[in-house]
Coordinates of C-alpha atoms and ligand atoms in Angstrom, one line a residue:
X1 CA 8.2 29.4 -2.9
X2 CA 6.0 27.9 -0.2
X3 CA 2.4 27.5 -1.2
X4 CA -0.4 25.1 -0.6
X5 CA -1.3 23.1 -3.7
X6 CA -3.1 23.0 -6.0
X7 CA -1.9 26.1 -7.7
X8 CA -5.1 27.8 -9.0
X9 CA -3.1 29.6 -11.7
X10 CA -2.0 26.3 -13.2
X11 CA -4.4 24.9 -15.7
X12 CA -3.0 21.4 -15.0
X13 CA -5.6 19.2 -13.2
X14 CA -4.7 17.7 -9.9
X15 CA -4.4 13.9 -9.9
X16 CA -2.7 11.0 -8.1
X17 CA 0.1 8.7 -9.2
X18 CA -2.4 5.8 -9.1
X19 CA -4.7 7.5 -11.6
X20 CA -2.0 9.1 -13.7
X21 CA -2.7 6.8 -16.6
X22 CA -5.9 8.6 -17.3
X23 CA -3.9 11.7 -18.2
X24 CA -1.4 10.4 -20.7
X25 CA 0.0 13.3 -22.8
X26 CA -1.4 15.9 -20.5
X27 CA 0.1 18.2 -17.9
X28 CA -1.0 17.3 -14.4
X29 CA -0.2 18.4 -10.8
X30 CA 0.8 15.9 -8.2
X31 CA 1.0 16.7 -4.4
X32 CA 3.5 14.6 -2.6
X33 CA 7.1 14.2 -1.5
X34 CA 10.5 13.8 -3.0
X35 CA 11.4 10.1 -2.5
X36 CA 14.7 10.0 -4.3
X37 CA 16.9 12.1 -6.5
X38 CA 19.5 11.0 -9.1
X39 CA 21.6 13.4 -11.2
X40 CA 23.3 12.6 -14.5
X41 CA 25.0 15.5 -16.1
X42 CA 22.4 18.0 -17.2
X43 CA 19.5 15.6 -16.3
X44 CA 17.8 15.2 -13.0
X45 CA 15.7 12.1 -12.1
X46 CA 13.6 12.9 -9.1
X47 CA 11.3 10.2 -7.8
X48 CA 8.1 11.5 -6.3
X49 CA 5.7 9.6 -4.1
X50 CA 2.2 10.7 -3.1
X51 CA 0.8 7.9 -1.0
X52 CA -0.8 6.1 -4.0
X53 CA 2.5 5.2 -5.6
X54 CA 5.8 6.5 -6.9
X55 CA 6.7 8.0 -10.3
X56 CA 10.0 9.0 -11.8
X57 CA 10.3 12.6 -13.1
X58 CA 12.7 13.7 -15.8
X59 CA 14.2 17.2 -15.7
X60 CA 16.5 18.2 -18.6
X61 CA 18.3 21.4 -17.8
X62 CA 17.5 22.9 -21.2
X63 CA 13.7 22.2 -20.9
X64 CA 12.8 24.0 -17.7
X65 CA 13.4 27.5 -16.3
X66 CA 16.8 27.7 -14.4
X67 CA 15.1 28.2 -11.0
X68 CA 13.1 25.1 -11.4
X69 CA 16.2 23.1 -12.3
X70 CA 18.1 24.6 -9.3
X71 CA 15.3 24.0 -6.9
X72 CA 15.0 20.3 -7.8
X73 CA 18.8 19.8 -7.9
X74 CA 19.1 21.1 -4.3
X75 CA 16.0 19.4 -3.0
X76 CA 16.4 17.2 0.1
X77 CA 14.7 13.8 0.4
X78 CA 11.1 13.8 1.9
X79 CA 10.7 17.5 1.2
X80 CA 7.0 18.1 0.4
X81 CA 6.2 19.4 -3.1
X82 CA 3.6 20.1 -5.7
X83 CA 5.0 19.1 -9.0
X84 CA 3.6 19.9 -12.5
X85 CA 4.6 17.8 -15.4
X86 CA 3.5 16.1 -18.6
X87 CA 2.6 12.4 -18.3
X88 CA 4.4 10.1 -20.7
X89 CA 3.9 6.3 -21.0
X90 CA 7.1 4.4 -20.5
X91 CA 7.0 0.6 -20.6
X92 CA 10.2 0.3 -18.5
X93 CA 8.8 2.4 -15.6
X94 CA 7.3 0.3 -12.7
X95 CA 4.1 2.4 -12.8
X96 CA 4.1 2.5 -16.6
X97 CA 4.5 6.3 -16.7
X98 CA 7.1 9.0 -16.3
X99 CA 6.6 12.7 -15.7
X100 CA 8.3 15.4 -17.8
X101 CA 8.6 17.9 -15.0
X102 CA 7.6 21.5 -15.9
X103 CA 7.4 23.2 -12.5
X104 CA 7.7 22.6 -8.8
X105 CA 6.4 24.2 -5.7
X106 CA 8.1 23.4 -2.4
X107 CA 5.8 23.2 0.6
X108 CA 8.5 22.4 3.2
X109 CA 12.1 21.8 2.4
X110 CA 13.8 19.3 4.8
X111 CA 16.8 21.2 6.2
X112 CA 20.2 20.1 5.0
X113 CA 21.6 19.6 8.5
X114 CA 18.7 17.2 9.5
X115 CA 18.3 14.8 6.7
X116 CA 15.5 12.2 6.6
X117 CA 16.9 9.4 8.7
X118 CA 15.8 6.5 6.5
X119 CA 17.9 6.1 3.4
X120 CA 18.0 3.6 0.7
X121 CA 20.7 1.6 2.4
X122 CA 19.8 -1.4 4.6
X123 CA 18.7 -0.6 8.2
X124 CA 18.1 -3.1 11.0
X125 CA 14.5 -3.8 12.2
X126 CA 15.1 -2.0 15.6
X127 CA 16.3 1.2 13.8
X128 CA 13.2 1.1 11.5
X129 CA 10.7 0.2 14.2
X130 CA 12.0 3.1 16.4
X131 CA 11.2 5.4 13.4
X132 CA 8.0 3.6 12.3
X133 CA 6.3 7.0 11.8
X134 CA 8.7 7.7 9.0
X135 CA 9.5 4.2 7.8
X136 CA 5.9 3.8 6.7
X137 CA 6.6 6.3 3.9
X138 CA 8.8 3.9 2.0
X139 CA 7.2 2.3 -1.0
X140 CA 7.2 -1.2 0.4
X141 CA 5.7 -0.2 3.7
X142 CA 3.0 2.0 2.1
X143 CA 2.1 -0.9 -0.2
X144 CA 1.6 -3.2 2.8
X145 CA -0.6 -0.7 4.5
X146 CA -2.7 -0.2 1.3
X147 CA -3.2 -4.0 1.1
X148 CA -4.1 -4.1 4.8
X149 CA -6.9 -1.6 4.2
X150 CA -8.2 -3.6 1.2
X151 CA -8.2 -6.8 3.3
X152 CA -10.1 -5.1 6.1
X153 CA -12.6 -3.6 3.6
X154 CA -13.0 -7.0 1.8
X155 CA -13.5 -8.8 5.0
X156 CA -16.3 -6.5 6.2
X157 CA -17.8 -6.5 2.7
X158 CA -18.0 -10.3 2.7
X159 CA -20.1 -10.3 5.8
X160 CA -22.1 -7.1 5.0
X161 CA -23.3 -8.4 1.7
X162 CA -24.5 -11.7 3.2
X163 CA -26.7 -9.9 5.8
X164 CA -24.4 -10.4 8.8
X165 CA -25.1 -7.6 11.3
X166 CA -21.9 -6.0 12.7
X167 CA -22.2 -5.9 16.5
X168 CA -19.2 -4.6 18.4
X169 CA -18.3 -6.3 21.7
X170 CA -16.7 -4.4 24.6
X171 CA -13.0 -4.0 24.8
X172 CA -13.0 -3.7 28.7
X173 CA -14.2 -7.0 30.1
X174 CA -14.7 -8.6 33.5
X175 CA -13.2 -12.0 32.7
X176 CA -11.1 -14.1 30.2
X177 CA -12.5 -15.4 26.9
X178 CA -9.6 -17.5 25.7
X179 CA -8.3 -19.5 28.6
X180 CA -5.4 -20.4 26.3
X181 CA -3.8 -16.9 26.4
X182 CA -2.8 -14.2 28.9
X183 CA -4.7 -11.0 29.8
X184 CA -3.8 -7.4 30.3
X185 CA -5.2 -6.3 33.6
X186 CA -6.2 -3.0 35.0
X187 CA -8.1 -1.5 38.0
X188 CA -11.7 -0.6 37.2
X189 CA -13.1 2.0 39.7
X190 CA -14.8 0.1 42.6
X191 CA -15.7 -2.9 40.4
X192 CA -12.4 -4.7 40.9
X193 CA -10.2 -5.7 37.9
X194 CA -11.0 -5.3 34.3
X195 CA -9.2 -6.9 31.4
X196 CA -8.6 -5.9 27.8
X197 CA -10.5 -8.3 25.6
X198 CA -8.8 -11.3 23.9
X199 CA -11.7 -11.9 21.6
X200 CA -15.2 -10.6 21.2
X201 CA -16.5 -14.2 20.9
X202 CA -18.5 -14.6 24.0
X203 CA -20.3 -11.4 23.5
X204 CA -21.1 -12.0 19.9
X205 CA -22.6 -15.4 20.8
X206 CA -25.2 -13.3 22.6
X207 CA -25.7 -11.0 19.6
X208 CA -25.9 -14.0 17.3
X209 CA -28.8 -15.4 19.3
X210 CA -30.4 -12.0 19.1
X211 CA -29.7 -11.3 15.4
X212 CA -28.9 -14.7 13.7
X213 CA -25.7 -13.8 11.7
X214 CA -23.4 -11.3 13.2
X215 CA -19.7 -10.3 13.2
X216 CA -17.4 -8.1 15.2
X217 CA -14.3 -6.3 14.1
X218 CA -12.0 -4.6 16.4
X219 CA -8.7 -4.6 18.4
X220 CA -8.0 -7.5 20.7
X221 CA -5.1 -8.0 23.2
X222 CA -2.9 -10.9 24.2
X223 CA -0.4 -10.5 27.1
X224 CA 1.7 -13.6 26.8
X225 CA 5.4 -12.9 26.7
X226 CA 5.8 -14.2 23.3
X227 CA 8.5 -13.0 20.8
X228 CA 7.5 -15.0 17.8
X229 CA 7.2 -13.4 14.4
X230 CA 3.4 -14.2 14.5
X231 CA 2.7 -12.5 17.8
X232 CA 1.4 -9.0 18.5
X233 CA 0.1 -7.9 21.9
X234 CA -2.6 -5.8 20.2
X235 CA -4.1 -7.0 16.9
X236 CA -7.3 -6.7 14.9
X237 CA -9.7 -9.6 14.8
X238 CA -12.7 -10.1 12.6
X239 CA -15.1 -12.7 14.1
X240 CA -18.4 -14.0 12.5
X241 CA -20.8 -16.0 14.7
X242 CA -23.8 -17.8 13.2
X243 CA -26.8 -19.3 15.0
X244 CA -27.8 -22.8 13.9
X245 CA -24.5 -23.3 12.1
X246 CA -22.3 -26.4 12.6
X247 CA -18.6 -27.1 11.9
X248 CA -19.1 -27.9 8.2
X249 CA -21.0 -24.6 7.7
X250 CA -18.2 -22.8 9.4
X251 CA -15.5 -24.4 7.2
X252 CA -17.4 -23.3 4.1
X253 CA -17.8 -19.8 5.4
X254 CA -14.1 -19.6 6.2
X255 CA -12.9 -20.8 2.7
X256 CA -15.3 -18.5 0.9
X257 CA -14.2 -15.6 3.1
X258 CA -10.5 -16.1 2.5
X259 CA -11.1 -16.6 -1.3
X260 CA -13.1 -13.3 -1.4
X261 CA -10.3 -11.4 0.4
X262 CA -7.6 -12.7 -2.0
X263 CA -9.8 -11.9 -5.0
X264 CA -10.2 -8.3 -3.9
X265 CA -6.4 -8.0 -3.3
X266 CA -5.6 -9.3 -6.7
X267 CA -8.0 -6.9 -8.4
X268 CA -6.1 -3.8 -7.4
X269 CA -2.8 -4.7 -5.8
X270 CA -0.7 -6.6 -8.2
X271 CA 1.7 -3.7 -8.4
X272 CA 1.9 -3.4 -4.6
X273 CA 2.5 -7.1 -4.3
X274 CA 5.4 -6.7 -6.7
X275 CA 6.8 -3.7 -4.8
X276 CA 6.7 -5.8 -1.6
X277 CA 8.1 -9.1 -2.8
X278 CA 10.0 -8.0 -5.9
X279 CA 8.3 -10.5 -8.2
X280 CA 5.0 -11.7 -9.7
X281 CA 5.3 -15.1 -7.9
X282 CA 3.1 -14.0 -5.0
X283 CA 0.2 -13.0 -7.2
X284 CA 0.5 -16.3 -9.1
X285 CA 0.3 -18.2 -5.8
X286 CA -2.6 -16.1 -4.7
X287 CA -4.5 -17.0 -7.9
X288 CA -4.8 -20.5 -6.6
X289 CA -6.6 -19.5 -3.5
X290 CA -10.1 -20.7 -4.4
X291 CA -12.6 -22.7 -2.6
X292 CA -12.9 -25.5 -1.8
X293 CA -9.9 -25.8 0.5
X294 CA -8.5 -29.1 1.7
X295 CA -9.8 -30.5 5.0
X296 CA -7.6 -32.5 7.2
X297 CA -8.5 -34.1 10.6
X298 CA -6.2 -33.7 13.5
X299 CA -5.6 -37.4 13.4
X300 CA -4.6 -37.4 9.8
X301 CA -2.4 -34.4 10.3
X302 CA -0.7 -36.3 13.1
X303 CA -0.2 -39.3 10.7
X304 CA 1.2 -36.9 8.1
X305 CA 3.8 -35.6 10.7
X306 CA 4.7 -39.1 11.8
X307 CA 5.5 -40.1 8.3
X308 CA 7.4 -36.9 7.7
X309 CA 9.5 -37.6 10.9
X310 CA 10.1 -41.2 9.8
X311 CA 11.5 -39.8 6.5
X312 CA 13.6 -37.2 8.3
X313 CA 11.6 -34.3 6.8
X314 CA 10.9 -32.8 10.2
X315 CA 13.3 -32.7 13.2
X316 CA 11.0 -33.4 16.2
X317 CA 8.3 -36.0 16.4
X318 CA 4.8 -34.8 17.0
X319 CA 3.3 -36.2 20.2
X320 CA -0.3 -37.4 19.7
X321 CA -2.6 -35.3 21.8
X322 CA -0.4 -32.2 21.7
X323 CA -1.2 -29.0 19.8
X324 CA 0.9 -28.5 16.7
X325 CA 4.1 -26.4 17.0
X326 CA 5.2 -23.8 14.4
X327 CA 7.4 -26.3 12.5
X328 CA 4.5 -28.9 12.4
X329 CA 2.1 -26.2 11.0
X330 CA 4.8 -25.2 8.5
X331 CA 5.2 -28.8 7.3
X332 CA 1.5 -29.4 7.1
X333 CA 0.7 -26.2 5.2
X334 CA 3.6 -26.8 2.8
X335 CA 1.8 -29.9 1.5
X336 CA -0.9 -27.8 0.0
X337 CA -1.1 -24.9 -2.5
X338 CA -4.1 -23.3 -0.6
X339 CA -5.0 -22.9 3.0
X340 CA -5.6 -26.2 4.8
X341 CA -8.4 -26.6 7.3
X342 CA -7.3 -28.8 10.2
X343 CA -10.4 -29.9 12.2
X344 CA -11.2 -31.9 15.4
X345 CA -8.3 -31.2 17.7
X346 CA -8.2 -32.9 21.1
X347 CA -10.6 -31.0 23.3
X348 CA -7.9 -30.8 26.0
X349 CA -5.6 -28.4 24.0
X350 CA -8.5 -26.1 23.0
X351 CA -10.8 -23.6 24.7
X352 CA -13.5 -24.5 27.2
X353 CA -16.4 -23.5 25.1
X354 CA -15.9 -25.9 22.2
X355 CA -18.6 -28.5 21.4
X356 CA -17.3 -32.1 21.7
X357 CA -17.5 -34.2 18.6
X358 CA -20.4 -36.7 19.1
X359 CA -18.4 -39.4 17.2
X360 CA -15.5 -39.0 19.6
X361 CA -16.1 -36.6 22.6
X362 CA -12.3 -36.4 23.3
X363 CA -12.2 -34.2 20.1
X364 CA -13.6 -30.7 19.7
X365 CA -15.7 -29.6 16.7
X366 CA -13.1 -26.9 15.9
X367 CA -11.0 -25.8 12.9
X368 CA -7.7 -24.0 12.5
X369 CA -7.0 -22.7 9.0
X370 CA -3.3 -22.8 8.2
X371 CA -2.1 -20.5 5.5
X372 CA 0.3 -21.8 2.8
X373 CA 4.0 -21.1 2.7
X374 CA 4.5 -21.8 6.4
X375 CA 2.4 -18.9 7.7
X376 CA 0.6 -21.1 10.1
X377 CA -2.8 -20.5 11.7
X378 CA -4.6 -17.4 10.4
X379 CA -8.2 -18.5 11.5
X380 CA -9.3 -20.3 14.6
X381 CA -12.9 -21.3 15.2
X382 CA -15.4 -23.9 16.5
X383 CA -18.9 -25.0 17.1
X384 CA -19.9 -23.8 20.6
X385 CA -21.2 -26.0 23.4
X386 CA -25.0 -25.4 23.5
X387 CA -25.9 -27.6 26.5
X388 CA -26.2 -25.6 29.7
X389 CA -25.0 -28.5 31.9
X390 CA -22.0 -29.3 29.9
X391 CA -20.9 -25.7 29.5
X392 CA -21.3 -25.1 33.3
X393 CA -19.2 -28.2 33.9
X394 CA -16.5 -27.0 31.5
X395 CA -16.3 -23.6 33.2
X396 CA -15.9 -25.3 36.6
X397 CA -13.3 -27.8 35.1
X398 CA -11.3 -24.9 33.8
X399 CA -11.4 -23.1 37.2
X400 CA -13.1 -20.1 35.7
X401 CA -15.1 -17.8 38.0
X402 CA -18.7 -19.0 37.5
X403 CA -20.2 -15.6 38.5
X404 CA -18.5 -13.9 35.6
X405 CA -20.1 -16.4 33.2
X406 CA -23.7 -16.3 34.5
X407 CA -24.8 -14.2 31.6
X408 CA -23.0 -16.5 29.1
X409 CA -24.7 -19.5 30.6
X410 CA -28.1 -17.7 30.2
X411 CA -27.6 -18.1 26.4
X412 CA -27.9 -21.8 27.0
X413 CA -31.0 -21.4 29.2
X414 CA -33.1 -19.3 26.8
X415 CA -33.5 -20.8 23.4
X416 CA -30.1 -22.4 23.1
X417 CA -29.1 -23.6 19.6
X418 CA -26.0 -25.1 18.0
X419 CA -23.9 -22.1 16.8
X420 CA -20.5 -21.6 15.4
X421 CA -18.0 -18.9 14.7
X422 CA -14.3 -18.1 14.0
X423 CA -11.8 -15.3 14.4
X424 CA -9.2 -14.2 11.9
X425 CA -6.3 -12.0 12.9
X426 CA -6.0 -9.3 10.2
X427 CA -2.2 -9.0 10.7
X428 CA -1.6 -12.8 10.2
X429 CA -3.7 -12.6 7.0
X430 CA -1.7 -9.5 5.8
X431 CA 1.6 -11.2 6.5
X432 CA 0.6 -14.2 4.4
X433 CA -1.0 -12.3 1.5
X434 CA 2.0 -9.9 1.3
X435 CA 4.6 -12.6 2.0
X436 CA 6.2 -10.9 5.0
X437 CA 8.7 -12.3 7.5
X438 CA 7.1 -10.7 10.6
X439 CA 3.7 -9.4 11.6
X440 CA 5.3 -6.1 12.9
X441 CA 5.2 -4.8 9.3
X442 CA 1.4 -5.5 8.9
X443 CA 0.0 -2.8 11.1
X444 CA 0.8 0.9 11.2
X445 CA 2.2 0.9 14.8
X446 CA 2.9 -2.6 16.0
X447 CA 2.7 -3.4 19.7
X448 CA 5.1 -6.2 20.8
X449 CA 6.7 -7.5 24.0
X450 CA 9.4 -4.9 24.0
X451 CA 8.0 -2.1 21.9
X452 CA 5.3 0.5 22.7
X453 CA 7.0 3.5 21.0
X454 CA 6.2 5.4 18.8
Ligands
4AD1 O1 -7.3 -18.9 17.8 P1 -7.7 -17.7 18.6 O2 -7.1 -17.5 19.9 O3 -9.3 -17.8 18.6 C1 -10.1 -16.9 19.3 O4 -9.8 -16.0 19.9 C2 -11.6 -17.3 19.2 N1 -12.3 -16.8 20.3 C3 -12.1 -16.7 17.9 C4 -13.5 -17.1 17.6 O5 -13.8 -18.3 17.5 N2 -14.4 -16.2 17.5 O6 -7.4 -16.4 17.7 C5 -8.1 -16.2 16.4 C6 -7.1 -15.6 15.5 C7 -5.9 -16.5 15.2 O7 -6.1 -17.5 14.3 C8 -4.9 -15.5 14.6 O8 -5.1 -15.2 13.3 C9 -5.2 -14.3 15.5 O9 -6.5 -14.4 15.9 N3 -4.3 -14.2 16.6 C10 -3.2 -13.3 16.7 N4 -2.7 -12.5 15.8 C11 -1.6 -11.7 16.1 N5 -1.0 -11.8 17.3 C12 -1.5 -12.7 18.3 N6 -0.9 -12.7 19.4 C13 -2.6 -13.5 17.9 N7 -3.3 -14.4 18.6 C14 -4.3 -14.8 17.8
MG2 MG1 -6.0 -20.4 17.8

């Protein structure tokens, strides 16, 4: 009974669960896997999945040849199958359709003595992460990965359609980019040490001065021993960089960028959002994500936290001059129904390359975009120092090796201009859009402090 689909003898066209609505009343073939099986007397209710969604099949004993009924009745979960059946609209079905099964072809039957390890009962996160290669087959996990792909496509599309040139920075680098986080180090032939990049920013400042508007999109690495639900050691960052742009231009770019991503997700993933969160609330919240977003200075954010502390709404007071902790960010973002752009942090808590605010040079012309519902920072960006002397001074003040930054300083020697850019971590964005507890579910194979398998 083992064949590769589609069966050429069958007249039924091959389709996917996502597109099955185009075939109402017709017989179709689906290639996929058995996700679940219920039995009720002389009726079988197999649920099939094919990567684009799930659909329930109905198999009345009297309606199909006996061998088809027996095959399905004895089928093990996650066996691979090609199923033929007639598409019937059903308002109660999550996908809107059910399949009246006519035939089935089993490609590989999962052996009875080695059943699929992930069942419908609750499993702990360690059990699931250890079996991530299988866990991703479940409807919720596949829905997250589909939304991730749409977010990545929408993010690139936003820049591509506005004439940004994609320029990919190196992943192996000779020096740090973000002084504020740790590096993965390795030996690099006879050249000394190399590091996995933390951000492509410094390199795309060079490409921006060559091409005007650029972006990079690729994996980045952070080696701090952090175990928070927002931290991955390897994550994907998309970073635009724009010559002649200031902080206000950057904030406009960031709000339009996020609004575009959310619009694209809502266009095709309402069903996925419901699969993930169990309700339509998330989609309703995402509808509100439209530019303009509120802007809040660091000073005003601090005042907001002081008042909240005085009223007993947050436990610990915020110290003026410090960065915001996760509970601070949660409180601030909960005051708004869309992402809030917190700008002009104290220069001391931020990276060396940020342009000081001319109105108050102790502040940096920077912005962190905090997502609603306590998701915290999803975008960080700034205007960059364009003065050669000031930038050199900052490199020295931060005890960074000047020789590694000669090329970076050159950018301030030859036609320096004000320029700005930001970085968004795809996984933080996916966690917010999908309403997830932890970033480990936002990427096919998460890399965290104590996990590098599978
Ligand atoms: O705020 P960060 O560190 O900024 C930069 O790296 C700048 N050089 C970007 C730029 O201006 N071009 O990181 C940017 C974003 C964060 O807002 C967050 O979304 C994500 O990258 N990020 C992480 N995501 C997952 N795990 C981590 N450990 C992350 N660290 C940062
Ligand atoms: Mg940051």
